[in-house]
């Protein structure tokens, strides 16, 4: 499978950037993993949004799902999605309605968000919504998704992806505080895509994120093949974060860049 980084920012976008979003392509299968702020526009640079088979959401923080709102408006209102011709579009009897594979409680959260302006059903009308459980195995075309619950400020689901076409396993850690669960989840992954939000551990309150060193150390404990840092602001020194993570990992570590492509 091929992973393209569409956005790697934390909860606020980099200059001209986007929050969490990764395009997975495997033969004819196209999946968007997370759909944070700015991702819909980035997605359109790489694929036609009506050709996405499924969107998979790791957890219900805005920076991981909020661009489902513009994506939904596109699916409902775009000229080429209408039953009648809207030049230059011919009209269609079968408008695209991608699957939306989202965490437990997603339907309620989505209704609350778009319900704020009285459009409760927007996301469910646009997408074929299904909520996964932590032990679900979801197949989309040739790709197979499974999940693991991570300790974060809310329930966050790390997402494991493999392909029936062969290749390796992608382990996307979602958001997480330092945790044995994350090591267990990432064990033996060929590519461990892991958040490195923090310049240093949170000084107060419950922890929810990782530093670059912690991300690298989790990769080392898991025996991951490659480690790629993500969910990191352009206001931090990317090269320095990569160096610190590499030291903890015991090998080279990359920092995700928008548009970067990984073969897994
Ligand atoms: Zn989060």
mmCIF file of N, CA and C in Angstrom, residues 3 6 14 22 24 29 39 51 63 73 90 116 127 156 189 194 197 258:
data_model
loop_
_atom_site.group_PDB
_atom_site.id
_atom_site.type_symbol
_atom_site.label_atom_id
_atom_site.label_comp_id
_atom_site.label_asym_id
_atom_site.label_seq_id
_atom_site.Cartn_x
_atom_site.Cartn_y
_atom_site.Cartn_z
ATOM 1 N N UNK A 3 1.136 5.216 1.276
ATOM 2 C CA UNK A 3 0.639 6.235 2.200
ATOM 3 C C UNK A 3 1.137 7.597 1.733
ATOM 4 N N UNK A 6 -1.188 13.923 3.840
ATOM 5 C CA UNK A 6 -1.937 15.104 3.394
ATOM 6 C C UNK A 6 -1.798 16.246 4.391
ATOM 7 N N UNK A 14 -0.211 24.168 10.346
ATOM 8 C CA UNK A 14 0.998 24.839 9.871
ATOM 9 C C UNK A 14 0.585 25.906 8.857
ATOM 10 N N UNK A 22 -4.292 11.251 6.081
ATOM 11 C CA UNK A 22 -3.351 10.411 5.339
ATOM 12 C C UNK A 22 -4.136 9.657 4.269
ATOM 13 N N UNK A 24 -4.448 6.607 1.778
ATOM 14 C CA UNK A 24 -3.959 5.247 1.567
ATOM 15 C C UNK A 24 -4.476 4.764 0.224
ATOM 16 N N UNK A 29 -8.112 0.542 -4.430
ATOM 17 C CA UNK A 29 -8.701 0.948 -3.157
ATOM 18 C C UNK A 29 -8.121 2.286 -2.702
ATOM 19 N N UNK A 39 -7.881 19.216 5.489
ATOM 20 C CA UNK A 39 -7.587 17.996 4.729
ATOM 21 C C UNK A 39 -8.397 17.900 3.441
ATOM 22 N N UNK A 51 -14.041 9.547 -5.516
ATOM 23 C CA UNK A 51 -13.425 8.235 -5.723
ATOM 24 C C UNK A 51 -12.901 7.616 -4.429
ATOM 25 N N UNK A 63 -9.371 18.133 15.211
ATOM 26 C CA UNK A 63 -8.241 18.114 14.273
ATOM 27 C C UNK A 63 -8.092 16.769 13.568
ATOM 28 N N UNK A 73 -20.604 18.743 2.552
ATOM 29 C CA UNK A 73 -21.254 19.718 1.668
ATOM 30 C C UNK A 73 -20.945 19.425 0.212
ATOM 31 N N UNK A 90 -22.923 15.890 -16.360
ATOM 32 C CA UNK A 90 -24.068 15.272 -17.032
ATOM 33 C C UNK A 90 -25.234 14.907 -16.102
ATOM 34 N N UNK A 116 -25.280 22.342 15.494
ATOM 35 C CA UNK A 116 -25.120 23.693 16.040
ATOM 36 C C UNK A 116 -25.733 24.730 15.113
ATOM 37 N N UNK A 127 -22.392 10.628 3.890
ATOM 38 C CA UNK A 127 -21.585 9.408 3.993
ATOM 39 C C UNK A 127 -22.438 8.242 4.484
ATOM 40 N N UNK A 156 -9.153 7.274 22.124
ATOM 41 C CA UNK A 156 -8.509 7.419 20.813
ATOM 42 C C UNK A 156 -8.123 6.028 20.331
ATOM 43 N N UNK A 189 5.512 -3.425 13.700
ATOM 44 C CA UNK A 189 4.964 -2.693 12.545
ATOM 45 C C UNK A 189 6.085 -2.372 11.561
ATOM 46 N N UNK A 194 3.660 7.954 14.229
ATOM 47 C CA UNK A 194 3.407 8.234 15.650
ATOM 48 C C UNK A 194 3.469 9.730 15.920
ATOM 49 N N UNK A 197 3.803 15.474 19.401
ATOM 50 C CA UNK A 197 3.197 16.801 19.528
ATOM 51 C C UNK A 197 4.040 17.768 20.362
ATOM 52 N N UNK A 258 4.155 17.240 4.406
ATOM 53 C CA UNK A 258 2.978 17.179 3.549
ATOM 54 C C UNK A 258 3.396 16.747 2.134
#
